[in-house]
mmCIF file of C-alpha atoms in Angstrom:
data_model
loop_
_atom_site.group_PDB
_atom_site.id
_atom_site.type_symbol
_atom_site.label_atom_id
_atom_site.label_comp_id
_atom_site.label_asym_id
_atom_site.label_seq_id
_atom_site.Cartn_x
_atom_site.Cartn_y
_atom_site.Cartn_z
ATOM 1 C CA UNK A 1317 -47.720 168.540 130.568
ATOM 2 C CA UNK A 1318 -46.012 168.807 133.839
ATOM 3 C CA UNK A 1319 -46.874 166.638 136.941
ATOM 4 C CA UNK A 1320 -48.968 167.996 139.566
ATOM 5 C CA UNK A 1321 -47.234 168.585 142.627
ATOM 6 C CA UNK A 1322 -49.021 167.958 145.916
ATOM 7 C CA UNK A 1323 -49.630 171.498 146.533
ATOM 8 C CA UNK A 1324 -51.358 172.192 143.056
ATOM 9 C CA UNK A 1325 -53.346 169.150 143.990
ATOM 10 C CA UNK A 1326 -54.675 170.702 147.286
ATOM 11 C CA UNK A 1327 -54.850 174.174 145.930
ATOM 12 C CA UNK A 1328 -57.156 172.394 143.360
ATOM 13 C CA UNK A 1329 -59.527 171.113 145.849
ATOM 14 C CA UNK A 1330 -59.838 173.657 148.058
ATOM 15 C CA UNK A 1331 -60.530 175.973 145.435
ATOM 16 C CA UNK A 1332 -63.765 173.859 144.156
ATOM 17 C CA UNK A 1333 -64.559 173.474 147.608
ATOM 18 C CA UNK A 1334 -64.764 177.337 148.037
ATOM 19 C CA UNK A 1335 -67.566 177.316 145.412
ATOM 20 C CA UNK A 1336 -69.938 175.550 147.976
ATOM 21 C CA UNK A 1337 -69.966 178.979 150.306
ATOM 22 C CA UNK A 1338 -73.020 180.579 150.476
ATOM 23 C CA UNK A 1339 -71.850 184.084 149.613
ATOM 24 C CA UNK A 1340 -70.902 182.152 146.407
ATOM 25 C CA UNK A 1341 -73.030 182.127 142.927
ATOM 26 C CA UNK A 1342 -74.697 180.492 142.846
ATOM 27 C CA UNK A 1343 -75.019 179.549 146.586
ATOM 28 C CA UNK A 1344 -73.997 176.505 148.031
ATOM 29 C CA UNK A 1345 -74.678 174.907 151.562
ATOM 30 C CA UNK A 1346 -71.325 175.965 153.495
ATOM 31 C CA UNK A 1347 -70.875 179.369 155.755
ATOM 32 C CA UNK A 1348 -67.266 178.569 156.622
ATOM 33 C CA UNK A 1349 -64.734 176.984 154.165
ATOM 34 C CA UNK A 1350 -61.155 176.442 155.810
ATOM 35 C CA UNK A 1351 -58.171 174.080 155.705
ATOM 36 C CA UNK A 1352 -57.561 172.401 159.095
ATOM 37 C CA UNK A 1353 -54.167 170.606 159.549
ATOM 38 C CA UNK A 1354 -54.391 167.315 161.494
ATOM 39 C CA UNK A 1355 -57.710 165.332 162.360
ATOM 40 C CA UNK A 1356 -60.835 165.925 164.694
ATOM 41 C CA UNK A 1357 -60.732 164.635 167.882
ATOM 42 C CA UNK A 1358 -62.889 164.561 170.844
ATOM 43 C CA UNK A 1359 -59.814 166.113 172.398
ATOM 44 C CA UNK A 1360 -58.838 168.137 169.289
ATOM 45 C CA UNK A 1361 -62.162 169.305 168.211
ATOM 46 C CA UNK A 1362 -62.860 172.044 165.587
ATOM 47 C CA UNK A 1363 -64.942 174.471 167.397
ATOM 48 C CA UNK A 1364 -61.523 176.870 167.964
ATOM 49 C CA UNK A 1365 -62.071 176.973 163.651
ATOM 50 C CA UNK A 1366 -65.309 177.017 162.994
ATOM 51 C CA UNK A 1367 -66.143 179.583 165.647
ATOM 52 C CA UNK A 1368 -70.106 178.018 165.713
ATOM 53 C CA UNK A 1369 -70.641 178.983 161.996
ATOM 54 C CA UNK A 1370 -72.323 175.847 160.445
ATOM 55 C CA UNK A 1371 -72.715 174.415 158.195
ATOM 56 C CA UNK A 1372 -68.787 173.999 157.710
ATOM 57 C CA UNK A 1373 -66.294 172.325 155.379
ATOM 58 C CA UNK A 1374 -63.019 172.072 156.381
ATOM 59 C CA UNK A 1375 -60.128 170.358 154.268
ATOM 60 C CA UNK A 1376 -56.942 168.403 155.984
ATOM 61 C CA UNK A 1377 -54.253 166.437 153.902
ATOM 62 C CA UNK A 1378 -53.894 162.413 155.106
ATOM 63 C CA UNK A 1379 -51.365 161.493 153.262
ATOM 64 C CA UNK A 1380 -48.961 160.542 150.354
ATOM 65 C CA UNK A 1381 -48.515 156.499 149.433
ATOM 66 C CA UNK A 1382 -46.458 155.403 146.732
ATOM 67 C CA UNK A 1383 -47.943 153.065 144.238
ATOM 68 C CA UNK A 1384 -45.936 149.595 143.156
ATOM 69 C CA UNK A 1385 -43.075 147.675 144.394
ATOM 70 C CA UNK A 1386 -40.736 149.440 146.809
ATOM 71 C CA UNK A 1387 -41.773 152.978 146.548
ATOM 72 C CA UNK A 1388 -41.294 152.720 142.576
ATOM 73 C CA UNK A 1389 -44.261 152.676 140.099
ATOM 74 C CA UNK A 1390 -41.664 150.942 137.120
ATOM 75 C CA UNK A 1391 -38.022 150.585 137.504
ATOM 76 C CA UNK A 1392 -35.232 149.769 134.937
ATOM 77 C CA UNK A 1393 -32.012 147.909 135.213
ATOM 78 C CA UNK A 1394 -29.705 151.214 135.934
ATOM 79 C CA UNK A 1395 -32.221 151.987 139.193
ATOM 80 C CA UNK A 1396 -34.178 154.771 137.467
ATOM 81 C CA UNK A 1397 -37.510 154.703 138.753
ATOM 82 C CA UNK A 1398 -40.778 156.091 138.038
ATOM 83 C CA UNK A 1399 -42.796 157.052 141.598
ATOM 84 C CA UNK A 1400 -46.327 157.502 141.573
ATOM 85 C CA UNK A 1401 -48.116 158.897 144.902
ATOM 86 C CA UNK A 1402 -52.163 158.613 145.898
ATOM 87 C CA UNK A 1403 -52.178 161.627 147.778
ATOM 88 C CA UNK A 1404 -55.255 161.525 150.304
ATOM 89 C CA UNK A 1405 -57.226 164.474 151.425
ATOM 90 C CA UNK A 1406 -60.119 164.520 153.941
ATOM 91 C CA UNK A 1407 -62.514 167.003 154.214
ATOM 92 C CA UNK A 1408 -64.517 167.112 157.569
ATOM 93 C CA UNK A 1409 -68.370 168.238 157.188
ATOM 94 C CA UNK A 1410 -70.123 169.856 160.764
ATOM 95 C CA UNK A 1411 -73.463 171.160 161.047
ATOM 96 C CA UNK A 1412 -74.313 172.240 164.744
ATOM 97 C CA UNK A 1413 -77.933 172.183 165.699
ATOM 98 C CA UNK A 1414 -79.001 171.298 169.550
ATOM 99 C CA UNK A 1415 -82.455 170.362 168.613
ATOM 100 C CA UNK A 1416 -81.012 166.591 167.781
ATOM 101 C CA UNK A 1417 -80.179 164.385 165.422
ATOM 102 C CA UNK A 1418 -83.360 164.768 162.766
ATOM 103 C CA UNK A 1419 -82.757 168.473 162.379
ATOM 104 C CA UNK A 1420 -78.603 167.851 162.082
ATOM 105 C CA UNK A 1421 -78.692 165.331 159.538
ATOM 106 C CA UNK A 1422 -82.134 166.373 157.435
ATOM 107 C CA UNK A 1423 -81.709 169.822 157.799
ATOM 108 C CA UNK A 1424 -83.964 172.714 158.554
ATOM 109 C CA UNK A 1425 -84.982 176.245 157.239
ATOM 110 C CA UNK A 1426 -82.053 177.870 156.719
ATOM 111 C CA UNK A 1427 -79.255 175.391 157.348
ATOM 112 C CA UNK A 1428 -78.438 172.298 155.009
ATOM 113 C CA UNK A 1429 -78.674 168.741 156.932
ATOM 114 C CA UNK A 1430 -75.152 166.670 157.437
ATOM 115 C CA UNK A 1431 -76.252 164.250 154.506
ATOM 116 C CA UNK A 1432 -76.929 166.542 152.180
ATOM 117 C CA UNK A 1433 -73.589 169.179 152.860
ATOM 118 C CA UNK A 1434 -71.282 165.826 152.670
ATOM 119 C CA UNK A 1435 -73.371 164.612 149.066
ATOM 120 C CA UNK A 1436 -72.767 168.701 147.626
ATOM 121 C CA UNK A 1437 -69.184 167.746 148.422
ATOM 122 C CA UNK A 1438 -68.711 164.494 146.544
ATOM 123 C CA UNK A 1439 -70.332 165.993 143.386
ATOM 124 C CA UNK A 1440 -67.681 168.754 143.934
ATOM 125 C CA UNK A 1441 -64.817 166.804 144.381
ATOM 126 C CA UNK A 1442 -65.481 163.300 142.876
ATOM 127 C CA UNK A 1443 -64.149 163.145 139.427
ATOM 128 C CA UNK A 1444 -62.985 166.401 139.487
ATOM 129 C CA UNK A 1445 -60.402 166.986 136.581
ATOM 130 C CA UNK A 1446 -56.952 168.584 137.814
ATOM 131 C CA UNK A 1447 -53.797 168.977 135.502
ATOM 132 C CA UNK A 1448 -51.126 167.253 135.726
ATOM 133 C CA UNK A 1449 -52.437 163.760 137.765
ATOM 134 C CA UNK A 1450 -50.908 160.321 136.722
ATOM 135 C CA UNK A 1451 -52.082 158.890 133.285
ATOM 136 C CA UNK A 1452 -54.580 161.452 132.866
ATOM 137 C CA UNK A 1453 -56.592 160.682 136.512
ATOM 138 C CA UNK A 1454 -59.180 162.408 138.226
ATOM 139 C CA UNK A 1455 -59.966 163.156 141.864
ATOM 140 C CA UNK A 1456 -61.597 159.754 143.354
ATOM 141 C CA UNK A 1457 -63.989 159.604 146.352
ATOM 142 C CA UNK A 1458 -62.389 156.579 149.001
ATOM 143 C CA UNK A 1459 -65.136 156.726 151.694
ATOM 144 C CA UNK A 1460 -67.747 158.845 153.865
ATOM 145 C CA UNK A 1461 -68.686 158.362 157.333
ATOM 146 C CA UNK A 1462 -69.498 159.200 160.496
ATOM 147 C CA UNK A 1463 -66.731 160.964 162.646
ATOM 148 C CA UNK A 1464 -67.373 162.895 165.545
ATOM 149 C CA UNK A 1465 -70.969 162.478 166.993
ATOM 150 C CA UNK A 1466 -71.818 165.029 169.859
ATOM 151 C CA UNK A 1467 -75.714 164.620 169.836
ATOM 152 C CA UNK A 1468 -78.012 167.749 170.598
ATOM 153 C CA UNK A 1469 -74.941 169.445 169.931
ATOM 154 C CA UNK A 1470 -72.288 169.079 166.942
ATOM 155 C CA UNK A 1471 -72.055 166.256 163.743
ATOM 156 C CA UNK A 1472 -69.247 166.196 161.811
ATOM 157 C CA UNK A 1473 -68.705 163.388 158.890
ATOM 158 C CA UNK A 1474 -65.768 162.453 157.286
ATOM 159 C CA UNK A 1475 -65.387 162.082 153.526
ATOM 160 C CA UNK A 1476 -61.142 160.679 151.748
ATOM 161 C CA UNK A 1477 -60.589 162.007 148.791
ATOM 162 C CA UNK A 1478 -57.928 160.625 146.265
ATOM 163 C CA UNK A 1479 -55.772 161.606 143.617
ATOM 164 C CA UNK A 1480 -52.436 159.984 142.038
ATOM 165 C CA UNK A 1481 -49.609 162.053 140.875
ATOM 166 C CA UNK A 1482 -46.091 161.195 139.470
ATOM 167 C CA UNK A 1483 -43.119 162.903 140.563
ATOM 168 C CA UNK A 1484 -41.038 164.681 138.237
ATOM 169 C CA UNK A 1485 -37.294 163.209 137.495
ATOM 170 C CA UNK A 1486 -34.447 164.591 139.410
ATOM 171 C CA UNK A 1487 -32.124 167.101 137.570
ATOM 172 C CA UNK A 1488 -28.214 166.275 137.208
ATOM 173 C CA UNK A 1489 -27.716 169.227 139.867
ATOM 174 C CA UNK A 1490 -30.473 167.655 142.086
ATOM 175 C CA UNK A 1491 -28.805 163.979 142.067
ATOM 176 C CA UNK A 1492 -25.481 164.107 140.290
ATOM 177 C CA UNK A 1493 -23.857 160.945 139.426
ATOM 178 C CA UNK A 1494 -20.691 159.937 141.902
ATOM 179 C CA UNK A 1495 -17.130 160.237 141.060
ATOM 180 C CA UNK A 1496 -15.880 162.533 138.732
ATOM 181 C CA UNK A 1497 -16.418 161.183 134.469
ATOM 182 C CA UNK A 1498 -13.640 159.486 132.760
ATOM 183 C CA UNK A 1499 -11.629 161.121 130.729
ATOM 184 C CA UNK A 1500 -9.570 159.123 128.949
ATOM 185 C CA UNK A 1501 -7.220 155.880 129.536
ATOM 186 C CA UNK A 1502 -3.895 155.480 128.795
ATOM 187 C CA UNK A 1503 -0.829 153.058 129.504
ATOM 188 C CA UNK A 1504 1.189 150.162 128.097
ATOM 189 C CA UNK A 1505 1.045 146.186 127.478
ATOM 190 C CA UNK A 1506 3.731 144.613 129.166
ATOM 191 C CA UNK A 1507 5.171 141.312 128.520
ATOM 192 C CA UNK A 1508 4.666 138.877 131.491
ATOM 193 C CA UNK A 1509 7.986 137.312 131.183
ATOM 194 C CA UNK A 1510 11.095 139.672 131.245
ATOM 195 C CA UNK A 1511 13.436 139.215 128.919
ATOM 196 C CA UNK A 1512 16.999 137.864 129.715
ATOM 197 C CA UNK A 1513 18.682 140.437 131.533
ATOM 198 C CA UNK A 1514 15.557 141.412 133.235
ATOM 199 C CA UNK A 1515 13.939 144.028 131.537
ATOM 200 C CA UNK A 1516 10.517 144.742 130.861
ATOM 201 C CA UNK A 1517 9.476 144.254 127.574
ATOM 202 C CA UNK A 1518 6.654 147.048 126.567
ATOM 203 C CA UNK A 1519 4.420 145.427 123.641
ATOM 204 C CA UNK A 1520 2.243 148.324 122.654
ATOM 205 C CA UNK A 1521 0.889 151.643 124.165
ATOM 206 C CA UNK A 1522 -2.190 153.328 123.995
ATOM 207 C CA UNK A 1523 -3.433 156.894 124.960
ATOM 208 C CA UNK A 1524 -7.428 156.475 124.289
ATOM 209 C CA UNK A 1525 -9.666 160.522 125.003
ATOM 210 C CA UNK A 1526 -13.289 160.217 124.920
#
């Protein structure tokens, strides 16, 4: 089996994220399902995204760490090395609700509470099985918290996703080896002492192809 690249890796998650939409069967918590490239700020908010449809899931890549000992996983005498990444994914959960902080994080009729849109995730995600990770891996949850907090008006939580990946060997074309191969060697053995009128006595020759 191939290795999953990082963009079959992301691909994966959205996808099982887009199963938590409510036009989806069966229905899950989420009106808007999006990527979002970067993180949520008070400056750099979400609202330009979500366009006030809540509750709302909305997935950003972190990024890409290599596992071991200088970037390499295992490495062998000749420099060939085997790199692993933990690619990390966040996923930022907002419900809007101005009535405060009860009806946000609870829930009311009609709209799924903060705690229980960010819990629908991490059954979605957590474990989930994508071809191609490292040694046979699966999806791991890293944390969930708090993020951006504007009461009466907006609650979004923050939940790091994992997953570890190898990356494939380069070809020859990709990373050729320098110089040009060695054909052959050929020449003579030469006597270090001349002989008595000066001449260079040749002891053998050899013409070697490989």
């Amino acid at each position: 089996m191939s290795n999953a690249t990082l963009d079959q890796v992301e691909d994966a998650l959205f996808t099982a994220l887009l199963a938590l939409r409510t036009v989806s069967t069966p229905a899950g918590p989420f009106v808007l399902v999006d990527r979002w490239a970067g993180e949520v700020t008070q400056d750099g908010g979400i609202d330009s995204t979500i366009l006030d449809k809540s509750p709302s899931a909305l997935l950003a890549f972190e990024e890409s760490v290599p596992e071991g000992v200088n970037g390499a996983q295992s490495e062998t005498g000749g420099h060939l090395i085997q790199v692993v990444e933990r690619h990390v994914f966040r996923v930022y959960v907002t419900v809007l609700d101005a009535r405060g902080d009860k009806q946000a994080l609870k829930g009311t009729v009609g709209q799924t509470g903060a705690l229980a849109c960010a819990h629908r995730v991490k059954t979605a995600l957590a474990g989930l099985v994508i071809p191609g990770l490292f040694d046979g891996d699966v999806v791991r949850l890293v944390g969930h918290r708090p993020w951006l907090i504007k009461r009466g008006a907006g609650y979004t939580h923050l939940l790091r996703f994992s997953a570890r990946a190898a990356l494939d060997e380069s070809t020859e074309d990709e990373n050729p080896t320098p110089g040009v191969p060695l054909g052959g060697v050929r020449g003579d053995v030469q006597d270090a002492t001349p002989d008595t009128d000066g001449a260079t006595v040749t002891l053998s020759t050899f013409d070697e192809r490989f």
